[in-house]
Amino acid sequence: MIRKMKLKKIDFKDLKFNGDKFKLEKFKNMKLATKTAVMISGLLVVVFVVLISFTINSASGAIGETVKAEFASDAYGNALQVQAIIDTADRTAQNLQDFLQITFKKNQLNKLVLDKEEVLADGTKVIYKQNATKKSEVYGKEISIASYSMENYVLETAYTAVKNDPNIVGIAVCFEQNKFDPAIKDYSIYISDEGAEKREPQSVGTYADYSKEDYYSVALSTKKPYFTNPYVDDGKTIITVSYPVIYNGAVQAVAMVDIDIESFAKIKSTDAKYKSMYANIITDDGVIVYDSESASDIGHNLNEFFKDKTEFSKITDGFAAAVNFTAQTIREDGRRVSRFLSPVNVGDRLWWAQTVLNTDEVYDDVNQLKMVMVLMAVVALVLIIIPINIVLKRMLKPIEGVVEAANQIAKGNLDIQLETKSNDEIGMLSIAFSTMAENLKLIIQDIGYVLGELAQGNYQIISEHIDDYVGEYKNIILAMRHMKESQNLTMMQVSQTAEQVSSGSEQVASGAQALSQGATEQASGIEELSATITEITSKIKTNAEYAVHASNLSNEAGKEVQNGSSHMQSMMAAMDEITNTSKEIGKIIKTIDDIAFQTNILAL
């Protein structure tokens, strides 16, 4: 039996569900095409999210590493440029140191061989004679030929270096007292870039002036090369490379080369793509030698620009490793920055070329990639989901006809028409529904025909569509066949009982008539009458037994009728006729009882 189903439009105003239960009910009531599209879309979204997340994470890591490598390379390139500037100044100072040390050793100051000939650095040939002197170009005093030769070499070297190297803005040589020439107690030479152009040397000042400065005092005390921190001289911010000139274990002089901090401006410190990028040079103790972002920060210590001093320890820890490193810190203004540092060899110290930019800018490309990929995923999903919805609705539209056909079958209307345009599952479902409706229609018509014939007393009826009763339908034809046979047997028993009752009734009627005539005609034959009455009485008892038997048969017939009713309720009409027949039999029995009673009265 097909279960009757009702489909109706959902009125969301009548729904009292909340949360997930409401969503579940709403999802259950969606059309198959919409539900399928929603499920496929959800699956696609999950797949895309997983794929995009995996791709973004992989690409983000790769791009992030690429960007970091790019800035680490910039820092390394800056370090190389600074190293080249430092090395040039360092070589110049070292050359002066070497020359002066050799000169001190060779000449032992004022002790010369008589009439020695020597070619000066400018190509002039001079002959040194005992006690010969020449005027100092710096102080204008007469000095020994050896001292003059030393002065001349320093001046020519300084002129050439300052002119040819734009990074060098000054060269100086400062002597200990009485170590240059007895004629000049405090001797110092300084060639600035302007003095090199005009070939006008000048003095640094008295020993009291320059001996207190770091560029002299540190080299003097340590007897090692020294690079000063940045300081301002004559309006320029410079650093000085100092090399001590040592003879017989004592410092005789200090050769110095000044480097203009602006020379470091050549390093890469900007990028159109990264607006926050800047670069600086810092010493191993954190002093800022050069800063492209703010010139006012030069000379300050880097730790001044951290609220949390533990942030600065990230940098000092990197210093200890003495190799390229990267650190992320938070500045005093709250900006999170990424720092890329590369070492610069400065004498026996390490300075650091640092490239800095906001950390969020490092990941700008990553974020843009994320946005692009998410946008592409959304567009791809839209381009996939919309066609899927359209295709699903077209493909599943025939199901609406199948659903309508099912509703008509549930309502008892088997006259359905389903158009089949494909051989897929939906087409096969449509064919199956059409076949089912035709089979049901034939079976119902056949059942009506068989029951109608049975109601008219035709118990020899045979189904015209036995072959259509397949599967579970076979139980129907078997039940009808059993019911027909049971009803046929019951009616035969009823017929036989009725014949017996009719025969007994005729005998009773005949005996009564004979008795009545005998009583009228032979009033005197009492004995014969008594014998006849006795015989009649015996026959009446037999008739009574027949009546009881007929009543039992009638009851059995009623049971058989009930059994037949259990097989098919539609046979009730036929059974009602049987019941009416049974009632007629009961009336006959009652009539027989009345006859017997009258007979008894007559007998009396």
Coordinates of C-alpha atoms in Angstrom, one line a residue:
M1 CA 0.0 0.0 0.0
I2 CA 1.4 3.3 -1.0
R3 CA 1.8 5.7 1.9
K4 CA 0.0 8.9 1.3
M5 CA 2.3 12.0 1.5
K6 CA 1.4 15.7 1.4
L7 CA 3.8 18.3 0.2
K8 CA 3.1 21.9 1.0
K9 CA 4.9 25.2 0.9
I10 CA 6.8 26.1 4.1
D11 CA 5.5 29.1 5.9
F12 CA 8.5 30.3 7.9
K13 CA 6.2 32.4 10.1
D14 CA 4.7 29.3 11.6
L15 CA 8.1 27.7 12.4
K16 CA 9.2 27.9 16.0
F17 CA 12.6 26.3 15.6
N18 CA 15.7 28.2 16.5
G19 CA 19.4 27.7 15.7
D20 CA 20.7 24.5 14.1
K21 CA 17.2 22.8 14.4
F22 CA 15.7 25.6 12.3
K23 CA 18.4 25.3 9.7
L24 CA 18.0 21.6 9.6
E25 CA 14.3 21.8 9.0
K26 CA 14.9 24.5 6.3
F27 CA 17.5 22.3 4.6
K28 CA 15.1 19.2 4.7
N29 CA 12.4 21.2 2.9
M30 CA 14.6 22.4 0.1
K31 CA 14.2 21.1 -3.4
L32 CA 16.6 18.3 -4.4
A33 CA 18.3 20.5 -7.0
T34 CA 18.8 23.3 -4.4
K35 CA 19.9 20.9 -1.7
T36 CA 22.3 19.2 -4.0
A37 CA 23.7 22.5 -5.2
V38 CA 24.1 23.7 -1.6
M39 CA 25.9 20.5 -0.6
I40 CA 28.2 20.6 -3.7
S41 CA 28.8 24.3 -3.1
G42 CA 29.6 23.6 0.6
L43 CA 32.0 20.8 -0.4
L44 CA 33.6 23.1 -3.0
V45 CA 34.0 25.8 -0.5
V46 CA 35.6 23.4 2.0
V47 CA 38.0 22.1 -0.7
F48 CA 38.8 25.6 -1.9
V49 CA 39.4 26.8 1.6
V50 CA 41.8 23.9 2.3
L51 CA 43.6 24.3 -1.0
I52 CA 43.8 28.1 -0.8
S53 CA 45.0 27.8 2.9
F54 CA 47.7 25.3 1.9
T55 CA 48.7 27.3 -1.1
I56 CA 48.7 30.6 0.8
N57 CA 50.8 29.1 3.6
S58 CA 53.3 27.6 1.2
A59 CA 53.4 30.7 -1.0
S60 CA 53.5 33.0 2.1
G61 CA 56.5 31.1 3.5
A62 CA 58.3 31.2 0.2
I63 CA 57.6 34.9 -0.5
G64 CA 58.4 35.8 3.1
E65 CA 61.7 34.0 2.8
T66 CA 62.4 35.6 -0.6
V67 CA 61.7 39.1 0.8
K68 CA 63.9 38.4 3.8
A69 CA 66.6 37.2 1.6
E70 CA 66.3 40.3 -0.6
F71 CA 66.7 42.6 2.4
A72 CA 69.5 40.5 3.9
S73 CA 71.2 40.9 0.5
D74 CA 70.6 44.6 0.6
A75 CA 72.2 44.7 4.1
Y76 CA 75.1 42.6 2.8
G77 CA 75.6 44.9 -0.2
N78 CA 75.6 47.9 2.1
A79 CA 78.2 46.3 4.2
L80 CA 80.4 45.7 1.2
Q81 CA 80.1 49.4 0.2
V82 CA 80.9 50.5 3.7
Q83 CA 83.7 48.0 3.9
A84 CA 85.2 49.4 0.6
I85 CA 85.1 53.0 2.0
I86 CA 86.6 51.9 5.3
D87 CA 89.2 49.8 3.5
T88 CA 90.3 52.7 1.3
A89 CA 90.8 55.0 4.2
D90 CA 92.4 52.2 6.2
R91 CA 94.9 51.5 3.5
T92 CA 95.8 55.1 3.2
A93 CA 96.4 55.4 6.9
Q94 CA 98.3 52.2 6.9
N95 CA 100.5 53.3 4.0
L96 CA 101.4 56.4 5.9
Q97 CA 102.1 54.3 9.0
D98 CA 104.4 52.0 7.0
F99 CA 106.3 54.8 5.4
L100 CA 106.8 56.7 8.6
Q101 CA 107.9 53.6 10.5
I102 CA 110.4 52.7 7.7
T103 CA 111.6 56.3 7.7
F104 CA 112.2 56.4 11.4
K105 CA 114.1 53.2 11.2
K106 CA 116.2 54.2 8.2
N107 CA 117.1 57.7 9.2
Q108 CA 117.0 57.5 13.0
L109 CA 115.8 61.0 12.7
N110 CA 118.7 63.4 12.2
K111 CA 121.5 60.9 11.7
L112 CA 122.3 60.9 7.9
V113 CA 125.2 59.9 5.7
L114 CA 127.2 62.7 4.2
D115 CA 126.4 63.7 0.6
K116 CA 123.7 61.2 0.1
E117 CA 121.6 61.6 -3.1
E118 CA 117.9 60.8 -3.1
V119 CA 114.9 61.2 -5.4
L120 CA 111.9 62.7 -3.7
A121 CA 108.3 61.6 -4.3
D122 CA 107.7 64.4 -6.7
G123 CA 110.6 63.2 -8.9
T124 CA 113.1 65.9 -7.8
K125 CA 116.6 64.9 -7.1
V126 CA 118.2 66.2 -3.9
I127 CA 121.6 65.7 -2.3
Y128 CA 121.7 65.6 1.5
K129 CA 124.6 67.1 3.1
Q130 CA 125.6 67.1 6.7
N131 CA 123.7 69.7 8.6
A132 CA 121.7 70.7 5.5
T133 CA 118.1 72.1 6.1
K134 CA 115.1 73.0 4.2
K135 CA 112.1 75.2 5.1
S136 CA 109.0 73.3 6.3
E137 CA 106.0 73.9 4.1
V138 CA 103.7 73.7 7.1
Y139 CA 105.4 75.8 9.7
G140 CA 107.9 77.8 7.5
K141 CA 110.9 76.8 9.8
E142 CA 114.2 75.3 8.8
I143 CA 114.1 71.5 9.3
S144 CA 116.5 68.8 8.5
I145 CA 116.6 67.2 5.1
A146 CA 115.3 63.9 6.6
S147 CA 112.4 65.7 8.2
Y148 CA 111.6 67.6 5.1
S149 CA 111.7 64.4 3.1
M150 CA 109.2 62.9 5.5
E151 CA 107.0 65.9 5.4
N152 CA 107.1 66.0 1.6
Y153 CA 106.0 62.4 1.3
V154 CA 103.2 62.9 3.7
L155 CA 102.0 66.0 1.9
E156 CA 102.1 64.4 -1.6
T157 CA 100.4 61.3 -0.3
A158 CA 97.7 63.4 1.3
Y159 CA 97.1 65.6 -1.7
T160 CA 96.7 62.6 -4.0
A161 CA 94.4 60.6 -1.6
V162 CA 92.1 63.6 -0.7
K163 CA 91.8 64.7 -4.4
N164 CA 91.2 61.2 -5.8
D165 CA 89.0 59.7 -3.1
P166 CA 85.7 61.7 -2.5
N167 CA 85.1 59.7 0.6
I168 CA 88.3 61.1 2.3
V169 CA 87.9 64.6 3.5
G170 CA 91.1 65.0 5.4
I171 CA 94.5 63.4 6.2
A172 CA 96.6 64.2 9.2
V173 CA 99.8 63.1 10.8
C174 CA 100.4 64.2 14.4
F175 CA 103.8 63.6 16.2
E176 CA 104.7 63.2 19.7
Q177 CA 106.7 66.2 21.0
N178 CA 110.2 66.5 19.6
K179 CA 109.7 63.3 17.5
F180 CA 109.6 65.0 14.1
D181 CA 112.4 67.6 14.2
P182 CA 114.3 69.4 16.9
A183 CA 113.3 72.7 15.3
I184 CA 109.6 72.1 15.9
K185 CA 108.5 70.8 19.2
D186 CA 104.7 70.2 18.4
Y187 CA 104.5 69.1 14.8
S188 CA 101.3 68.1 13.0
I189 CA 100.1 68.2 9.4
Y190 CA 96.5 68.3 8.2
I191 CA 95.3 68.3 4.5
S192 CA 91.6 69.0 4.0
D193 CA 89.8 68.6 0.6
E194 CA 90.1 72.3 0.1
G195 CA 93.7 72.4 1.1
A196 CA 94.4 69.5 -1.3
E197 CA 93.0 71.6 -4.2
K198 CA 95.1 74.6 -3.3
R199 CA 98.0 72.5 -2.0
E200 CA 97.9 74.5 1.2
P201 CA 98.7 72.3 4.2
Q202 CA 97.8 73.4 7.7
S203 CA 98.6 72.4 11.3
V204 CA 96.1 70.5 13.6
G205 CA 97.3 72.6 16.5
T206 CA 99.6 72.2 19.4
Y207 CA 100.3 68.9 21.1
A208 CA 98.0 70.0 24.0
D209 CA 95.2 70.4 21.4
Y210 CA 95.3 67.1 19.6
S211 CA 96.8 64.8 22.3
K212 CA 93.4 64.9 24.2
E213 CA 91.3 63.9 21.2
D214 CA 90.2 60.2 20.9
Y215 CA 91.6 59.8 17.4
Y216 CA 95.1 60.4 18.9
S217 CA 94.9 59.4 22.5
V218 CA 93.4 56.0 22.0
A219 CA 95.8 55.0 19.2
L220 CA 98.6 56.3 21.4
S221 CA 97.6 54.3 24.5
T222 CA 96.5 51.1 22.8
K223 CA 99.2 51.1 20.0
K224 CA 96.6 49.7 17.7
P225 CA 94.5 51.1 14.8
Y226 CA 91.4 52.9 16.0
F227 CA 88.2 54.1 14.4
T228 CA 86.4 56.9 16.2
N229 CA 82.7 57.3 16.6
P230 CA 81.1 60.0 14.5
Y231 CA 81.8 63.6 15.5
V232 CA 81.3 67.0 14.0
D233 CA 84.3 69.0 12.7
D234 CA 84.0 72.2 10.8
G235 CA 80.3 71.5 10.1
K236 CA 80.9 68.0 8.8
T237 CA 80.1 64.7 10.6
I238 CA 83.1 62.5 10.2
I239 CA 84.9 59.5 11.5
T240 CA 88.7 59.2 11.8
V241 CA 90.9 56.2 11.1
S242 CA 94.0 56.4 13.3
Y243 CA 97.2 54.3 12.9
P244 CA 100.0 54.6 15.5
V245 CA 103.6 54.9 14.0
I246 CA 105.8 52.8 16.3
Y247 CA 109.5 52.8 16.4
N248 CA 111.6 51.0 19.0
G249 CA 108.4 50.1 20.9
A250 CA 107.2 53.6 21.3
V251 CA 104.6 55.6 19.4
Q252 CA 106.3 58.3 17.5
A253 CA 103.3 59.7 15.7
V254 CA 99.7 58.9 14.6
A255 CA 98.6 58.8 11.0
M256 CA 94.9 59.7 10.5
V257 CA 92.4 59.7 7.7
D258 CA 89.0 61.4 8.0
I259 CA 86.0 59.9 6.3
D260 CA 82.9 62.0 5.6
I261 CA 79.7 60.3 6.9
E262 CA 77.9 61.4 3.8
S263 CA 80.0 58.9 1.9
F264 CA 77.7 56.2 3.5
A265 CA 74.7 57.8 1.7
K266 CA 75.7 55.7 -1.3
I267 CA 74.3 52.6 0.4
K268 CA 70.9 51.4 -0.5
S269 CA 68.4 52.9 1.9
T270 CA 65.2 53.4 0.0
D271 CA 62.9 51.3 -2.2
A272 CA 59.8 52.6 -4.0
K273 CA 58.0 49.4 -3.0
Y274 CA 58.8 49.7 0.7
K275 CA 58.1 53.2 1.9
S276 CA 59.3 52.6 5.5
M277 CA 62.7 51.3 4.5
Y278 CA 65.8 52.9 5.8
A279 CA 69.4 51.9 6.4
N280 CA 72.1 52.8 9.0
I281 CA 75.6 51.9 10.1
I282 CA 76.2 51.1 13.8
T283 CA 79.2 50.2 15.8
D284 CA 79.6 47.1 17.9
D285 CA 78.5 49.0 21.0
G286 CA 75.4 50.3 19.3
V287 CA 76.5 53.9 18.4
I288 CA 74.8 55.0 15.2
V289 CA 77.5 56.0 12.6
Y290 CA 75.1 56.8 9.8
D291 CA 71.3 56.9 9.5
S292 CA 69.5 57.5 6.3
E293 CA 66.2 58.1 8.1
S294 CA 67.3 60.8 10.5
A295 CA 70.7 62.6 10.5
S296 CA 70.0 63.8 14.1
D297 CA 70.2 60.2 15.3
I298 CA 73.9 59.9 14.3
G299 CA 76.1 59.7 17.4
H300 CA 73.2 58.3 19.5
N301 CA 73.2 54.8 20.8
L302 CA 70.6 52.4 19.3
N303 CA 69.4 51.4 22.7
E304 CA 67.9 54.8 23.1
F305 CA 65.2 53.9 20.6
F306 CA 63.7 51.0 22.5
K307 CA 61.1 51.3 25.3
D308 CA 61.8 47.7 26.3
K309 CA 65.5 47.2 26.7
T310 CA 65.1 43.4 26.1
E311 CA 64.4 44.4 22.5
F312 CA 67.9 45.8 22.2
S313 CA 69.3 42.5 23.5
K314 CA 68.0 40.8 20.4
I315 CA 70.5 42.9 18.5
T316 CA 73.4 42.5 20.9
D317 CA 72.9 38.8 20.9
G318 CA 73.2 38.9 17.1
F319 CA 76.4 40.9 17.4
A320 CA 77.9 38.2 19.5
A321 CA 77.6 35.7 16.6
A322 CA 79.5 38.0 14.3
V323 CA 77.6 36.8 11.2
N324 CA 74.6 38.1 9.2
F325 CA 71.4 38.0 11.2
T326 CA 67.8 39.1 11.2
A327 CA 65.8 40.5 14.2
Q328 CA 62.3 41.7 14.7
T329 CA 61.9 44.4 17.3
I330 CA 59.5 47.0 18.5
R331 CA 60.6 50.7 18.3
E332 CA 59.9 53.3 20.9
D333 CA 57.0 54.6 18.7
G334 CA 55.4 51.2 18.8
R335 CA 56.3 50.2 15.2
R336 CA 57.3 46.5 14.7
V337 CA 60.3 46.5 12.4
S338 CA 62.4 43.8 10.8
R339 CA 66.1 44.4 11.0
F340 CA 68.7 42.8 8.6
L341 CA 72.3 43.3 9.7
S342 CA 75.6 42.4 8.1
P343 CA 79.1 42.9 9.7
V344 CA 81.8 45.3 8.5
N345 CA 85.4 44.8 9.6
V346 CA 86.7 48.0 11.0
G347 CA 90.2 47.3 12.4
D348 CA 89.8 44.8 15.2
R349 CA 86.2 45.8 15.6
L350 CA 82.9 44.9 13.8
W351 CA 80.5 47.6 12.7
W352 CA 77.2 46.6 11.2
A353 CA 75.3 47.7 8.1
Q354 CA 71.6 47.5 9.0
T355 CA 68.6 47.6 6.7
V356 CA 65.3 48.3 8.5
L357 CA 61.6 48.4 7.5
N358 CA 58.2 47.9 9.0
T359 CA 57.5 44.2 9.5
D360 CA 54.0 44.5 7.9
E361 CA 55.6 45.8 4.7
V362 CA 57.7 42.7 4.6
Y363 CA 54.5 40.7 4.3
D364 CA 52.7 43.1 1.9
D365 CA 53.4 40.8 -1.0
V366 CA 52.1 37.9 1.0
N367 CA 49.0 39.8 2.0
Q368 CA 48.4 40.9 -1.6
L369 CA 48.9 37.3 -2.7
K370 CA 46.4 36.2 -0.1
M371 CA 43.8 38.8 -1.3
V372 CA 44.4 37.8 -4.9
M373 CA 44.1 34.1 -4.2
V374 CA 41.0 34.5 -2.1
L375 CA 39.4 36.8 -4.7
M376 CA 40.3 34.2 -7.4
A377 CA 38.9 31.5 -5.3
V378 CA 35.6 33.4 -4.8
V379 CA 35.4 34.1 -8.5
A380 CA 36.1 30.5 -9.3
L381 CA 33.5 29.3 -6.8
V382 CA 30.9 31.7 -8.3
L383 CA 31.8 30.6 -11.8
I384 CA 31.5 26.9 -10.8
I385 CA 28.5 27.1 -8.5
I386 CA 26.3 29.1 -10.8
P387 CA 26.6 26.6 -13.7
I388 CA 26.2 23.7 -11.3
N389 CA 23.0 25.2 -10.0
I390 CA 21.7 25.7 -13.6
V391 CA 22.7 22.2 -14.7
L392 CA 21.3 20.6 -11.6
K393 CA 18.0 22.3 -11.9
R394 CA 17.8 21.3 -15.6
M395 CA 18.9 17.7 -14.9
L396 CA 16.6 17.3 -11.8
K397 CA 13.6 19.1 -13.2
P398 CA 12.0 15.8 -14.4
I399 CA 12.0 14.7 -10.8
E400 CA 9.2 17.3 -10.2
G401 CA 7.1 15.3 -12.6
V402 CA 7.9 12.1 -10.8
V403 CA 7.0 13.7 -7.4
E404 CA 3.7 15.0 -8.9
A405 CA 3.0 11.5 -10.3
A406 CA 3.7 10.0 -6.8
N407 CA 1.3 12.5 -5.3
Q408 CA -1.4 11.5 -7.8
I409 CA -0.8 7.8 -7.1
A410 CA -1.0 8.5 -3.4
K411 CA -4.4 10.2 -4.0
G412 CA -5.6 7.2 -6.0
N413 CA -5.2 8.7 -9.4
L414 CA -3.4 6.2 -11.6
D415 CA -3.9 8.1 -14.8
I416 CA -0.5 9.7 -14.9
Q417 CA 1.6 10.8 -17.9
L418 CA 5.4 11.0 -17.5
E419 CA 7.6 12.2 -20.4
T420 CA 11.0 10.4 -20.5
K421 CA 13.7 12.2 -22.5
S422 CA 16.8 10.4 -21.1
N423 CA 17.9 7.0 -20.1
D424 CA 19.7 8.0 -16.9
E425 CA 18.5 7.3 -13.3
I426 CA 15.8 9.9 -13.5
G427 CA 14.5 8.5 -16.8
M428 CA 14.5 5.0 -15.4
L429 CA 12.7 6.3 -12.3
S430 CA 10.0 7.9 -14.5
I431 CA 9.6 4.6 -16.5
A432 CA 9.4 2.7 -13.2
F433 CA 6.6 5.0 -11.9
S434 CA 4.7 4.7 -15.2
T435 CA 5.0 0.9 -15.1
M436 CA 3.9 0.8 -11.4
A437 CA 0.9 3.0 -12.1
E438 CA -0.2 0.8 -15.0
N439 CA 0.3 -2.4 -13.0
L440 CA -1.7 -1.0 -10.1
K441 CA -4.4 0.1 -12.4
L442 CA -4.7 -3.3 -14.0
I443 CA -4.6 -5.1 -10.6
I444 CA -7.3 -2.8 -9.1
Q445 CA -9.5 -3.3 -12.1
D446 CA -8.9 -7.1 -12.0
I447 CA -9.7 -7.2 -8.2
G448 CA -12.9 -5.2 -8.9
Y449 CA -13.9 -7.5 -11.6
V450 CA -13.3 -10.7 -9.6
L451 CA -15.1 -9.4 -6.5
G452 CA -18.0 -8.3 -8.6
E453 CA -18.4 -11.8 -10.1
L454 CA -18.2 -13.3 -6.6
A455 CA -20.9 -10.9 -5.4
Q456 CA -23.1 -12.2 -8.1
G457 CA -22.5 -15.8 -7.1
N458 CA -20.1 -16.7 -9.8
Y459 CA -17.5 -18.8 -8.0
Q460 CA -16.0 -20.1 -11.1
I461 CA -14.4 -16.7 -12.0
I462 CA -10.8 -16.7 -13.1
S463 CA -8.5 -13.6 -13.0
E464 CA -7.8 -12.2 -16.5
H465 CA -4.4 -10.7 -15.4
I466 CA -2.7 -13.4 -13.3
D467 CA 0.7 -12.6 -14.9
D468 CA 0.5 -9.0 -13.6
Y469 CA 0.5 -10.2 -10.0
V470 CA 4.3 -10.2 -9.5
G471 CA 6.3 -9.9 -6.4
E472 CA 4.3 -9.0 -3.3
Y473 CA 1.2 -8.7 -5.5
K474 CA 1.1 -12.5 -5.7
N475 CA -0.2 -12.5 -2.1
I476 CA -3.3 -10.7 -3.4
I477 CA -4.2 -13.2 -6.1
L478 CA -3.5 -16.1 -3.6
A479 CA -5.8 -14.5 -1.0
M480 CA -8.5 -14.0 -3.6
R481 CA -8.2 -17.6 -4.8
H482 CA -8.4 -18.9 -1.2
M483 CA -11.4 -16.7 -0.5
K484 CA -13.2 -17.8 -3.6
E485 CA -12.6 -21.5 -2.8
S486 CA -13.7 -21.0 0.8
Q487 CA -16.8 -19.1 -0.2
N488 CA -17.6 -21.8 -2.8
L489 CA -17.3 -24.6 -0.2
T490 CA -19.4 -22.7 2.3
M491 CA -22.2 -22.0 -0.3
M492 CA -22.2 -25.7 -1.2
Q493 CA -22.7 -26.7 2.4
V494 CA -25.5 -24.1 2.8
S495 CA -27.1 -25.5 -0.3
Q496 CA -27.0 -29.1 0.9
T497 CA -28.4 -28.0 4.3
A498 CA -31.2 -26.1 2.6
E499 CA -32.1 -29.2 0.6
Q500 CA -32.2 -31.3 3.7
V501 CA -34.4 -28.8 5.5
S502 CA -36.7 -28.6 2.4
S503 CA -37.1 -32.4 2.3
G504 CA -37.9 -32.6 6.0
S505 CA -40.4 -29.8 5.7
E506 CA -42.2 -31.6 2.9
Q507 CA -42.4 -34.8 5.0
V508 CA -43.8 -32.9 7.9
A509 CA -46.4 -31.1 5.8
S510 CA -47.4 -34.4 4.2
G511 CA -47.7 -36.1 7.6
A512 CA -49.7 -33.3 9.1
Q513 CA -52.2 -33.3 6.2
A514 CA -52.6 -37.1 6.4
L515 CA -53.1 -36.8 10.2
S516 CA -55.8 -34.1 9.7
Q517 CA -57.7 -36.1 7.2
G518 CA -57.4 -39.2 9.3
A519 CA -58.7 -37.4 12.4
T520 CA -61.7 -36.2 10.5
E521 CA -62.6 -39.3 8.6
Q522 CA -61.6 -41.9 11.2
A523 CA -62.6 -40.6 14.6
S524 CA -63.2 -44.1 15.6
G525 CA -59.7 -45.4 14.8
I526 CA -58.0 -44.0 17.9
E527 CA -55.5 -46.8 18.1
E528 CA -54.5 -46.4 14.5
L529 CA -54.3 -42.6 15.1
S530 CA -52.2 -43.1 18.2
A531 CA -49.8 -45.3 16.2
T532 CA -49.7 -42.7 13.5
I533 CA -49.1 -39.9 15.9
T534 CA -46.2 -41.9 17.5
E535 CA -44.7 -42.3 14.0
I536 CA -45.2 -38.6 13.3
T537 CA -43.6 -37.7 16.6
S538 CA -40.6 -39.8 15.7
K539 CA -40.4 -38.1 12.4
I540 CA -40.8 -34.6 14.0
K541 CA -37.8 -35.4 16.3
T542 CA -35.8 -36.4 13.3
N543 CA -36.9 -33.1 11.6
A544 CA -35.8 -31.2 14.7
E545 CA -32.4 -32.9 14.6
Y546 CA -32.2 -31.9 11.0
A547 CA -33.1 -28.3 12.0
V548 CA -30.4 -28.3 14.7
H549 CA -27.9 -29.7 12.2
A550 CA -29.0 -27.0 9.7
S551 CA -28.5 -24.4 12.4
N552 CA -25.0 -25.7 13.1
L553 CA -24.2 -25.6 9.4
S554 CA -25.5 -22.1 9.3
N555 CA -23.1 -21.1 12.1
E556 CA -20.3 -22.8 10.4
A557 CA -21.2 -20.9 7.2
G558 CA -21.1 -17.7 9.2
K559 CA -17.6 -18.5 10.5
E560 CA -16.5 -19.3 6.9
V561 CA -18.0 -15.9 5.9
Q562 CA -15.9 -14.2 8.6
N563 CA -12.8 -16.0 7.5
G564 CA -13.5 -14.9 3.9
S565 CA -14.0 -11.3 5.2
S566 CA -10.5 -11.4 6.8
H567 CA -8.9 -12.1 3.4
M568 CA -10.5 -9.1 1.7
Q569 CA -12.7 -6.5 3.2
S570 CA -14.1 -5.8 -0.3
M571 CA -16.1 -9.2 -0.1
M572 CA -18.3 -7.8 2.7
A573 CA -21.1 -7.2 0.2
A574 CA -21.1 -10.8 -0.9
M575 CA -20.9 -12.0 2.7
D576 CA -23.9 -9.8 3.6
E577 CA -25.9 -11.8 1.0
I578 CA -24.7 -15.0 2.6
T579 CA -25.8 -13.7 6.0
N580 CA -29.2 -12.8 4.6
T581 CA -29.5 -16.3 3.3
S582 CA -28.6 -17.7 6.7
K583 CA -31.4 -15.5 8.2
E584 CA -33.8 -17.0 5.7
I585 CA -32.7 -20.5 6.8
G586 CA -33.3 -19.4 10.4
K587 CA -36.8 -18.4 9.4
I588 CA -37.3 -21.8 7.8
I589 CA -36.1 -23.5 10.9
K590 CA -38.5 -21.3 13.0
T591 CA -41.3 -22.3 10.6
I592 CA -40.3 -25.9 11.1
D593 CA -40.4 -25.4 14.9
D594 CA -43.8 -23.8 14.6
I595 CA -45.0 -26.8 12.5
A596 CA -43.6 -29.2 15.1
F597 CA -45.4 -27.3 17.8
Q598 CA -48.7 -27.4 16.0
T599 CA -48.1 -31.1 15.3
N600 CA -47.6 -31.6 19.0
I601 CA -50.8 -29.8 19.7
L602 CA -52.6 -31.9 17.2
A603 CA -51.1 -35.0 18.8
L604 CA -52.4 -33.9 22.1

